Structure formats: structure tokens, C-alpha cells
């Protein structure tokens, strides 16, 4: 079962907006003083609009470079000074139209990489950052009318990701020792 409260994969989940799992998990996260942010997938029509949406809704600092690498960096650094060390779930609502995009695989890869770094608290060199606590960070794409399985092929085109269907959800993580779902990201 995927989780939003623990530092383990899957890092990205595609599920129906009617699925009770996100509501249950976000409620558990909030009870633990975590933070849930909701972004509108209808605003993410191209990479530039993805960058604008994340920068606006997560209040990225001025150094955000509006590119994929910068998105990984800012998501990883988001818990830095001024943001606390709260666990974080980012829900992308109304995400159905992203199936039409040609950047979906890369987008999901970037989110998985950012979550991996945050959950393990790795520095830019991939080494454990002993000065910052590990925080749970996960991404959920909420679909209004498209089955999660429809996203499998496009998401699987992402760099270094593995996808799996489980209980009607599409689960995504990196191709590392942290797969299958439930594996220990610290190993």
C-alpha cells in the first residue's frame, strides 16, 4: 500500500479522484503536522506552465531557473530555511489532460527524483546530508475520468523510473534498490 506519511516509495502515485486512499493518507499526514498542497493539473499544459505553477504555488525563491533540473533542486530544497521540516504531499488535481502531453515521462521522473532526495535527505552529490532531517515527500496525480492504467506507457518512458499497477493505482519510483513498493529507501 502506498503511503504519504513515510519515507518510502512509491514516490509518485496516479489514482482516481474518487479513491478514498488520498483523503485517508492526507488526513494522517496533517495529523502528524505534515503539509498537503494542491495544484491544478489543468494549468500544466507545457513545461513552462508546470514551472510557473510549482513556482507560484510553492513560493519558490527567486533563484528558481524554470527548468527540470531547477524543479528537482527547488523541490529538494523546499524544506530549507523558512519552510520548516514538515512532511509534504503535493496533490495534482484534475491531472487527466497530462496524458496528452509529450513531457509526462520526464515530469514524473523529475518528481520521483526530487522525492527520493527529500525522503533520503541527500545532497547534490547523492551523499547523506547529516545537517538536515529526512522528510517524507510524495506526489499524487488525481484523475477525474481517466483510469490510472492509461498513463502507464507514457510514465514508463521517464528516465530511471519503474511503474507498477496495484489496487487500481499506478505507482512510480526510481529504478534503484527502493523498488518494489514498501522497500526501505535507506538501504
XYZ file of N, CA, C and O in Angstrom:
748
model
N 0.845 -1.185 0.000
C 0.000 0.000 0.000
C 0.884 1.240 0.000
O 1.770 1.363 0.830
N 0.650 2.170 -0.915
C 1.441 3.410 -0.895
C 1.120 4.235 0.350
O 0.075 4.064 0.963
N 2.027 5.105 0.692
C 1.861 5.943 1.877
C 2.323 7.364 1.584
O 3.197 7.576 0.741
N 1.736 8.322 2.270
C 2.178 9.713 2.188
C 2.842 10.146 3.482
O 3.330 11.261 3.589
N 2.856 9.269 4.469
C 3.372 9.638 5.784
C 4.747 9.055 6.077
O 5.346 9.412 7.084
N 5.218 8.172 5.239
C 6.505 7.532 5.486
C 7.490 7.851 4.375
O 7.100 8.195 3.266
N 8.762 7.698 4.682
C 9.839 7.993 3.727
C 10.190 6.745 2.935
O 11.282 6.217 3.039
N 9.217 6.280 2.149
C 9.451 5.099 1.321
C 8.661 5.220 0.030
O 7.689 5.967 -0.042
N 9.080 4.494 -0.989
C 8.364 4.537 -2.255
C 7.005 3.842 -2.150
O 6.785 3.115 -1.184
N 6.145 4.094 -3.110
C 6.362 4.833 -4.351
C 6.365 6.340 -4.098
O 5.689 6.826 -3.207
N 7.142 7.042 -4.925
C 7.278 8.491 -4.776
C 6.145 9.227 -5.463
O 5.782 10.328 -5.068
N 5.589 8.625 -6.522
C 4.524 9.249 -7.306
C 3.408 8.218 -7.473
O 3.679 7.051 -7.760
N 2.166 8.660 -7.301
C 1.012 7.785 -7.457
C -0.017 8.466 -8.358
O -0.304 9.650 -8.189
N -0.564 7.703 -9.308
C -1.697 8.147 -10.123
C -2.908 7.360 -9.634
O -2.857 6.127 -9.560
N -3.989 8.073 -9.298
C -5.186 7.395 -8.812
C -6.421 8.227 -9.150
O -6.323 9.409 -9.491
N -7.565 7.603 -9.013
C -8.833 8.279 -9.246
C -9.089 9.300 -8.147
O -8.785 9.060 -6.974
N -9.685 10.413 -8.517
C -10.069 11.421 -7.527
C -11.100 10.854 -6.553
O -11.225 11.343 -5.428
N -11.813 9.802 -6.943
C -12.813 9.174 -6.080
C -12.208 8.123 -5.148
O -12.895 7.624 -4.254
N -10.948 7.805 -5.314
C -10.269 6.822 -4.473
C -10.211 7.366 -3.042
O -9.736 8.490 -2.822
N -10.640 6.603 -2.039
C -10.586 7.092 -0.654
C -9.166 7.149 -0.080
O -8.933 7.818 0.930
N -8.209 6.473 -0.722
C -6.841 6.430 -0.211
C -6.216 7.818 -0.031
O -5.661 8.099 1.035
N -6.279 8.742 -1.027
C -5.641 10.051 -0.811
C -6.221 10.819 0.383
O -5.471 11.436 1.136
N -7.529 10.779 0.553
C -8.138 11.505 1.681
C -7.671 10.923 3.010
O -7.338 11.672 3.946
N -7.618 9.618 3.096
C -7.159 8.959 4.324
C -5.698 9.294 4.609
O -5.326 9.634 5.735
N -4.864 9.216 3.584
C -3.432 9.478 3.758
C -3.143 10.950 4.043
O -2.282 11.263 4.865
N -3.839 11.865 3.378
C -3.587 13.286 3.639
C -4.064 13.657 5.043
O -3.420 14.456 5.717
N -5.162 13.058 5.507
C -5.625 13.313 6.872
C -4.582 12.816 7.884
O -4.282 13.508 8.865
N -4.019 11.647 7.635
C -2.976 11.116 8.530
C -1.744 12.020 8.506
O -1.133 12.272 9.552
N -1.397 12.522 7.340
C -0.236 13.406 7.209
C -0.452 14.700 7.989
O 0.432 15.157 8.724
N -1.625 15.293 7.869
C -1.939 16.539 8.570
C -1.943 16.315 10.081
O -1.455 17.157 10.842
N -2.472 15.170 10.527
C -2.458 14.869 11.966
C -1.028 14.792 12.508
O -0.800 15.063 13.679
N -0.095 14.460 11.654
C 1.318 14.370 12.060
C 2.058 15.682 11.784
O 3.273 15.712 11.717
N 1.299 16.768 11.592
C 1.850 18.096 11.313
C 2.483 18.189 9.926
O 3.344 19.016 9.678
N 2.059 17.327 9.008
C 2.525 17.410 7.634
C 1.730 18.448 6.863
O 0.750 19.015 7.359
N 2.148 18.682 5.663
C 1.549 19.707 4.823
C 1.053 19.081 3.530
O 1.763 18.267 2.913
N -0.144 19.456 3.101
C -0.724 18.983 1.850
C -0.945 20.203 0.961
O -1.618 21.149 1.364
N -0.358 20.176 -0.212
C -0.549 21.258 -1.186
C -1.285 20.698 -2.396
O -1.026 19.574 -2.819
N -2.175 21.496 -2.948
C -2.965 21.074 -4.103
C -2.668 21.996 -5.274
O -2.777 23.212 -5.152
N -2.277 21.390 -6.382
C -2.017 22.116 -7.612
C -3.045 21.684 -8.647
O -3.585 20.577 -8.564
N -3.304 22.523 -9.615
C -4.299 22.236 -10.643
C -3.602 21.738 -11.906
O -2.904 22.505 -12.576
N -3.784 20.460 -12.222
C -3.167 19.874 -13.401
C -3.637 20.512 -14.699
O -2.927 20.462 -15.708
N -4.817 21.130 -14.708
C -5.319 21.787 -15.926
C -4.449 22.974 -16.313
O -4.468 23.405 -17.457
N -3.679 23.504 -15.368
C -2.785 24.629 -15.651
C -1.458 24.168 -16.246
O -0.674 24.992 -16.693
N -1.197 22.880 -16.241
C 0.103 22.344 -16.651
C 0.026 21.806 -18.076
O 0.009 20.606 -18.316
N 0.013 22.722 -19.026
C -0.168 22.337 -20.425
C 1.146 22.156 -21.179
O 1.156 21.560 -22.249
N 2.208 22.686 -20.639
C 3.532 22.559 -21.247
C 4.558 22.742 -20.137
O 4.200 23.115 -19.017
N 5.835 22.444 -20.398
C 6.821 22.569 -19.319
C 6.836 23.955 -18.664
O 6.911 24.047 -17.432
N 6.739 25.005 -19.453
C 6.787 26.358 -18.880
C 5.652 26.573 -17.874
O 5.855 27.177 -16.814
N 4.467 26.069 -18.181
C 3.343 26.240 -17.257
C 3.505 25.349 -16.020
O 3.045 25.714 -14.939
N 4.168 24.202 -16.152
C 4.476 23.377 -14.985
C 5.382 24.153 -14.043
O 5.128 24.241 -12.838
N 6.429 24.757 -14.602
C 7.377 25.517 -13.781
C 6.690 26.699 -13.104
O 6.902 26.958 -11.917
N 5.843 27.425 -13.852
C 5.129 28.574 -13.278
C 4.205 28.133 -12.146
O 4.138 28.783 -11.101
N 3.478 27.039 -12.359
C 2.536 26.557 -11.346
C 3.262 26.169 -10.063
O 2.861 26.566 -8.968
N 4.332 25.391 -10.189
C 5.084 24.994 -8.998
C 5.708 26.207 -8.316
O 5.660 26.327 -7.090
N 6.293 27.114 -9.101
C 6.932 28.294 -8.514
C 5.923 29.146 -7.755
O 6.192 29.590 -6.630
N 4.762 29.340 -8.332
C 3.726 30.160 -7.688
C 3.155 29.464 -6.457
O 3.107 30.040 -5.375
N 2.724 28.217 -6.609
C 2.001 27.537 -5.533
C 2.906 27.074 -4.390
O 2.431 26.885 -3.268
N 4.185 26.898 -4.651
C 5.119 26.513 -3.596
C 6.014 27.685 -3.183
O 6.924 27.524 -2.387
N 5.756 28.862 -3.737
C 6.505 30.076 -3.392
C 8.010 29.853 -3.498
O 8.769 30.187 -2.579
N 8.445 29.294 -4.644
C 9.879 29.094 -4.845
C 10.598 30.431 -4.773
O 10.057 31.475 -5.168
N 11.809 30.388 -4.301
C 12.628 31.590 -4.207
C 13.047 32.059 -5.597
O 12.954 31.318 -6.574
N 13.545 33.267 -5.681
C 13.875 33.894 -6.949
C 14.908 33.172 -7.782
O 14.990 33.380 -8.987
N 15.706 32.291 -7.176
C 16.743 31.610 -7.945
C 16.196 30.462 -8.797
O 16.931 29.860 -9.558
N 14.912 30.137 -8.693
C 14.340 29.037 -9.476
C 14.558 29.305 -10.963
O 14.151 30.330 -11.488
N 15.192 28.369 -11.644
C 15.593 28.554 -13.034
C 14.579 28.159 -14.082
O 14.860 28.214 -15.268
N 13.378 27.749 -13.705
C 12.317 27.391 -14.643
C 12.772 26.350 -15.665
O 12.564 26.504 -16.869
N 13.400 25.275 -15.162
C 13.764 24.123 -15.990
C 13.665 22.880 -15.105
O 13.440 22.977 -13.907
N 13.800 21.708 -15.710
C 13.596 20.457 -14.974
C 14.599 20.290 -13.837
O 14.231 19.867 -12.742
N 15.866 20.566 -14.089
C 16.874 20.434 -13.031
C 16.576 21.376 -11.865
O 16.723 20.998 -10.697
N 16.161 22.583 -12.189
C 15.833 23.548 -11.143
C 14.609 23.104 -10.344
O 14.531 23.330 -9.138
N 13.664 22.439 -11.004
C 12.490 21.939 -10.290
C 12.905 20.877 -9.277
O 12.451 20.899 -8.127
N 13.784 19.955 -9.681
C 14.301 18.964 -8.731
C 14.961 19.674 -7.560
O 14.684 19.372 -6.392
N 15.834 20.618 -7.845
C 16.568 21.326 -6.787
C 15.628 22.061 -5.831
O 15.785 21.989 -4.613
N 14.648 22.788 -6.385
C 13.759 23.568 -5.521
C 12.825 22.676 -4.712
O 12.533 22.985 -3.559
N 12.374 21.576 -5.280
C 11.552 20.653 -4.506
C 12.374 20.009 -3.395
O 11.901 19.830 -2.278
N 13.618 19.689 -3.708
C 14.512 19.097 -2.709
C 14.831 20.105 -1.611
O 14.866 19.768 -0.433
N 15.052 21.345 -1.976
C 15.414 22.393 -1.016
C 14.206 23.034 -0.347
O 14.366 23.883 0.521
N 13.016 22.663 -0.735
C 11.821 23.342 -0.268
C 11.697 23.333 1.241
O 11.168 24.252 1.830
N 12.205 22.315 1.897
C 12.129 22.257 3.344
C 13.272 23.013 4.010
O 13.478 22.894 5.198
N 13.975 23.784 3.262
C 15.105 24.523 3.799
C 14.661 25.697 4.652
O 13.523 25.774 5.096
N 15.549 26.646 4.858
C 15.241 27.784 5.720
C 13.930 28.460 5.333
O 13.667 28.704 4.162
N 13.123 28.720 6.346
C 11.860 29.404 6.111
C 10.691 28.487 5.824
O 9.550 28.918 5.804
N 10.937 27.207 5.573
C 9.848 26.289 5.254
C 9.655 25.208 6.293
O 8.755 24.412 6.186
N 10.494 25.141 7.280
C 10.347 24.113 8.298
C 10.762 22.750 7.778
O 11.319 22.621 6.699
N 10.458 21.747 8.539
C 10.817 20.384 8.167
C 9.590 19.494 8.155
O 9.619 18.372 8.630
N 8.489 19.999 7.631
C 7.258 19.239 7.573
C 7.299 18.231 6.434
O 7.833 18.501 5.362
N 6.687 17.065 6.685
C 6.462 16.123 5.611
C 5.478 16.770 4.644
O 4.645 17.590 5.038
N 5.567 16.393 3.365
C 4.819 17.096 2.331
C 4.222 16.137 1.319
O 4.901 15.227 0.839
N 2.951 16.349 1.009
C 2.296 15.660 -0.107
C 1.792 16.731 -1.062
O 1.127 17.683 -0.638
N 2.138 16.587 -2.323
C 1.656 17.502 -3.348
C 0.671 16.740 -4.215
O 1.026 15.747 -4.848
N -0.581 17.188 -4.188
C -1.637 16.576 -4.979
C -1.857 17.409 -6.225
O -2.072 18.630 -6.130
N -1.789 16.770 -7.363
C -2.046 17.444 -8.642
C -3.435 17.003 -9.084
O -3.628 15.889 -9.561
N -4.394 17.878 -8.837
C -5.790 17.578 -9.136
C -6.088 17.814 -10.609
O -5.382 18.563 -11.282
N -7.149 17.180 -11.089
C -7.590 17.340 -12.483
C -6.430 17.080 -13.442
O -6.166 17.860 -14.354
N -5.734 15.985 -13.231
C -4.495 15.695 -13.975
C -4.729 14.914 -15.264
O -3.770 14.570 -15.956
N -5.965 14.652 -15.649
C -6.265 13.816 -16.811
C -5.604 14.298 -18.097
O -5.083 13.489 -18.866
N -5.629 15.587 -18.363
C -5.104 16.107 -19.626
C -3.593 15.956 -19.766
O -3.061 16.080 -20.873
N -2.894 15.671 -18.679
C -1.452 15.451 -18.776
C -1.127 14.212 -19.607
O -0.015 14.080 -20.115
N -2.103 13.327 -19.783
C -1.898 12.152 -20.626
C -1.584 12.560 -22.063
O -0.866 11.858 -22.773
N -2.071 13.710 -22.492
C -1.835 14.200 -23.854
C -0.461 14.842 -24.023
O -0.033 15.105 -25.134
N 0.223 15.115 -22.940
C 1.487 15.856 -23.021
C 2.630 14.959 -23.459
O 2.653 13.765 -23.178
N 3.595 15.567 -24.124
C 4.786 14.829 -24.552
C 5.888 14.872 -23.492
O 6.901 14.217 -23.632
N 5.676 15.601 -22.409
C 6.689 15.748 -21.363
C 6.350 14.951 -20.098
O 7.084 15.004 -19.113
N 5.286 14.165 -20.109
C 4.815 13.497 -18.903
C 5.871 12.577 -18.285
O 6.093 12.608 -17.077
N 6.535 11.759 -19.093
C 7.551 10.848 -18.552
C 8.664 11.594 -17.840
O 9.076 11.214 -16.737
N 9.152 12.662 -18.459
C 10.205 13.465 -17.841
C 9.699 14.144 -16.567
O 10.388 14.159 -15.541
N 8.501 14.684 -16.603
C 7.903 15.346 -15.454
C 7.829 14.394 -14.259
O 8.261 14.716 -13.150
N 7.335 13.192 -14.484
C 7.212 12.219 -13.401
C 8.592 11.793 -12.904
O 8.803 11.621 -11.708
N 9.555 11.644 -13.812
C 10.928 11.312 -13.404
C 11.498 12.380 -12.484
O 12.156 12.074 -11.486
N 11.253 13.631 -12.817
C 11.738 14.756 -12.017
C 11.106 14.722 -10.629
O 11.794 14.902 -9.616
N 9.805 14.473 -10.562
C 9.133 14.412 -9.261
C 9.667 13.243 -8.434
O 9.902 13.389 -7.225
N 9.870 12.097 -9.075
C 10.396 10.927 -8.356
C 11.799 11.207 -7.828
O 12.132 10.847 -6.694
N 12.622 11.862 -8.640
C 13.980 12.185 -8.204
C 13.957 13.168 -7.030
O 14.686 12.992 -6.047
N 13.115 14.186 -7.117
C 13.016 15.168 -6.028
C 12.557 14.495 -4.736
O 13.115 14.758 -3.662
N 11.557 13.630 -4.834
C 11.060 12.945 -3.637
C 12.123 12.024 -3.055
O 12.295 11.959 -1.841
N 12.838 11.328 -3.915
C 13.901 10.435 -3.456
C 14.941 11.208 -2.654
O 15.338 10.796 -1.570
N 15.359 12.355 -3.186
C 16.334 13.190 -2.478
C 15.786 13.683 -1.138
O 16.495 13.674 -0.133
N 14.537 14.121 -1.110
C 13.941 14.632 0.132
C 13.745 13.535 1.162
O 13.993 13.737 2.347
N 13.255 12.396 0.712
C 12.993 11.299 1.637
C 14.274 10.742 2.232
O 14.295 10.322 3.378
N 15.330 10.731 1.456
C 16.609 10.241 1.961
C 17.469 11.358 2.519
O 18.445 11.119 3.203
N 17.124 12.598 2.160
C 17.858 13.801 2.508
C 19.280 13.707 1.989
O 20.255 13.715 2.724
N 19.360 13.594 0.668
C 20.649 13.534 0.007
C 21.062 14.912 -0.452
O 20.231 15.735 -0.826
N 22.367 15.157 -0.471
C 22.856 16.422 -1.005
C 23.014 16.297 -2.520
O 22.694 15.267 -3.115
N 23.512 17.338 -3.151
C 23.644 17.374 -4.608
C 24.570 16.291 -5.147
O 24.459 15.892 -6.303
N 25.471 15.794 -4.313
C 26.391 14.733 -4.735
C 25.835 13.339 -4.470
O 26.521 12.340 -4.700
N 24.595 13.251 -3.975
C 23.999 11.959 -3.677
C 24.442 11.370 -2.348
O 24.200 10.208 -2.063
N 25.087 12.183 -1.516
C 25.533 11.730 -0.193
C 24.512 12.147 0.855
O 23.824 13.151 0.703
N 24.416 11.377 1.945
C 23.506 11.742 3.022
C 23.903 13.093 3.612
O 25.064 13.327 3.914
N 22.921 13.965 3.748
C 23.124 15.284 4.326
C 22.803 15.189 5.817
O 21.642 15.153 6.217
N 23.835 15.126 6.619
C 23.658 14.918 8.054
C 23.114 16.150 8.768
O 22.699 16.063 9.921
N 23.092 17.297 8.109
C 22.676 18.537 8.751
C 21.180 18.792 8.630
O 20.664 19.677 9.291
N 20.519 18.033 7.780
C 19.096 18.266 7.565
C 18.320 16.979 7.830
O 18.727 15.912 7.387
N 17.195 17.077 8.519
C 16.408 15.879 8.791
C 15.732 15.357 7.518
O 15.430 16.127 6.607
N 15.499 14.071 7.495
C 14.779 13.466 6.383
C 13.306 13.812 6.510
O 12.756 13.849 7.608
N 12.668 14.093 5.399
C 11.245 14.411 5.397
C 10.565 13.602 4.305
O 11.133 13.359 3.247
N 9.345 13.185 4.577
C 8.551 12.482 3.574
C 8.055 13.498 2.549
O 7.573 14.574 2.910
N 8.216 13.153 1.291
C 7.694 13.983 0.202
C 7.166 13.046 -0.873
O 7.889 12.155 -1.332
N 5.903 13.244 -1.237
C 5.249 12.390 -2.228
C 4.363 13.237 -3.130
O 3.924 14.322 -2.740
N 4.081 12.689 -4.315
C 3.255 13.369 -5.313
C 2.120 12.443 -5.722
O 2.352 11.256 -5.970
N 0.904 12.993 -5.803
C -0.260 12.211 -6.195
C -0.967 12.949 -7.326
O -1.323 14.124 -7.181
N -1.157 12.249 -8.440
C -1.926 12.770 -9.568
C -3.348 12.248 -9.414
O -3.569 11.029 -9.438
N -4.307 13.145 -9.252
C -5.704 12.776 -9.081
C -6.423 12.919 -10.422
O -6.422 13.993 -11.034
N -7.030 11.818 -10.846
C -7.649 11.740 -12.164
C -9.164 11.758 -12.030
O -9.732 10.991 -11.249
N -9.819 12.617 -12.813
C -11.267 12.761 -12.740
C -12.009 11.699 -13.545
O -13.054 11.221 -13.125
N -11.479 11.355 -14.730
C -12.226 10.440 -15.602
C -11.342 9.463 -16.384
O -11.851 8.670 -17.156
N -10.062 9.474 -16.165
C -9.152 8.577 -16.871
C -8.622 7.532 -15.893
O -8.236 7.875 -14.773
N -8.583 6.290 -16.331
C -8.056 5.225 -15.474
C -6.543 5.391 -15.324
O -5.852 5.714 -16.306
N -5.994 5.210 -14.137
C -4.549 5.322 -13.937
C -3.749 4.445 -14.906
O -2.673 4.850 -15.367
N -4.255 3.281 -15.249
C -3.541 2.377 -16.160
C -3.271 3.021 -17.513
O -2.276 2.690 -18.167
N -4.093 3.975 -17.927
C -3.898 4.648 -19.214
C -2.591 5.438 -19.247
O -2.047 5.709 -20.319
N -2.057 5.777 -18.092
C -0.831 6.564 -18.011
C 0.437 5.704 -18.020
O 1.538 6.227 -18.106
N 0.282 4.403 -17.929
C 1.421 3.503 -17.754
C 2.499 3.690 -18.810
O 3.676 3.876 -18.478
N 2.139 3.632 -20.071
C 3.139 3.694 -21.145
C 3.892 5.023 -21.148
O 5.120 5.042 -21.229
N 3.180 6.121 -21.058
C 3.849 7.437 -21.085
C 4.723 7.661 -19.862
O 5.817 8.202 -19.968
N 4.251 7.262 -18.697
C 5.035 7.445 -17.483
C 6.287 6.570 -17.525
O 7.369 6.990 -17.123
N 6.143 5.358 -18.055
C 7.276 4.426 -18.122
C 8.381 4.921 -19.045
O 9.513 4.442 -18.969
N 8.094 5.886 -19.894
C 9.123 6.484 -20.764
C 10.051 7.418 -20.001
O 11.048 7.889 -20.535
N 9.720 7.686 -18.764
C 10.553 8.563 -17.951
C 11.921 7.948 -17.701
O 12.123 6.741 -17.850
N 12.846 8.789 -17.320
C 14.223 8.365 -17.070
C 14.316 7.688 -15.712
O 13.902 8.255 -14.695
N 14.855 6.485 -15.683
C 15.135 5.766 -14.430
C 13.921 5.557 -13.537
O 14.028 5.611 -12.317
N 12.755 5.316 -14.131
C 11.573 5.028 -13.331
C 11.062 3.624 -13.627
O 11.273 3.082 -14.705
N 10.394 3.079 -12.641
C 9.697 1.812 -12.767
C 8.261 2.073 -12.353
O 8.003 2.788 -11.384
N 7.328 1.499 -13.111
C 5.917 1.678 -12.791
C 5.290 0.321 -12.503
O 5.737 -0.709 -13.009
N 4.259 0.347 -11.689
C 3.517 -0.865 -11.362
C 2.071 -0.477 -11.085
O 1.801 0.585 -10.525
N 1.162 -1.336 -11.494
C -0.246 -1.158 -11.163
C -0.553 -2.003 -9.937
O -0.199 -3.186 -9.885
N -1.201 -1.368 -8.955
C -1.556 -2.068 -7.727
C -2.849 -1.470 -7.195
O -2.930 -0.251 -6.975
N -3.837 -2.293 -7.002
C -5.124 -1.856 -6.451
C -5.727 -0.696 -7.236
O -6.301 0.232 -6.658
N -5.556 -0.707 -8.556
C -6.116 0.333 -9.410
C -5.319 1.616 -9.449
O -5.726 2.587 -10.071
N -4.177 1.642 -8.793
C -3.305 2.832 -8.782
C -2.048 2.551 -9.577
O -1.536 1.438 -9.562
N -1.520 3.587 -10.215
C -0.239 3.493 -10.903
C 0.820 4.041 -9.956
O 0.750 5.196 -9.535
N 1.782 3.202 -9.589
C 2.822 3.556 -8.634
C 4.136 3.754 -9.372
O 4.504 2.943 -10.218
N 4.864 4.800 -9.019
C 6.101 5.143 -9.719
C 7.213 5.379 -8.708
O 7.028 6.078 -7.707
N 8.367 4.811 -8.986
C 9.558 5.080 -8.198
C 10.768 4.990 -9.116
O 10.635 4.759 -10.308
N 11.923 5.184 -8.554
C 13.159 5.121 -9.336
C 13.655 3.695 -9.442
O 13.365 2.849 -8.594
N 14.434 3.420 -10.468
C 14.993 2.078 -10.663
C 16.227 1.935 -9.799
O 17.350 1.998 -10.251
N 16.002 1.720 -8.518
C 17.077 1.590 -7.552
C 16.665 0.526 -6.555
O 15.643 -0.119 -6.728
N 17.376 0.383 -5.507
C 17.073 -0.635 -4.509
C 15.788 -0.334 -3.760
O 15.368 -1.152 -2.949
N 15.163 0.815 -4.030
C 13.956 1.161 -3.297
C 12.691 0.607 -3.954
O 11.597 0.995 -3.608
N 12.829 -0.280 -4.889
C 11.669 -0.914 -5.520
C 11.681 -2.364 -5.141
O 12.758 -2.943 -5.056
N 10.630 -3.022 -4.834
C 9.226 -2.713 -5.039
C 8.659 -1.826 -3.942
O 9.332 -1.567 -2.959
N 7.385 -1.427 -4.109
C 6.761 -0.600 -3.078
C 6.914 -1.245 -1.714
O 6.743 -2.441 -1.555
N 7.296 -0.419 -0.747
C 7.478 -0.930 0.601
C 8.928 -1.207 0.918
O 9.273 -1.506 2.053
N 9.816 -1.107 -0.092
C 11.228 -1.298 0.154
C 11.762 -0.187 1.046
O 11.151 0.855 1.192
N 12.879 -0.386 1.625
C 13.466 0.593 2.529
C 14.366 1.530 1.751
O 15.402 1.121 1.237
N 13.993 2.823 1.614
C 14.824 3.754 0.860
C 16.174 4.011 1.512
O 17.067 4.509 0.864
N 16.331 3.663 2.767
C 17.598 3.900 3.441
C 18.592 2.779 3.225
O 19.740 2.864 3.633
N 18.178 1.706 2.578
C 19.086 0.565 2.394
C 20.007 0.748 1.218
O 19.767 1.532 0.356
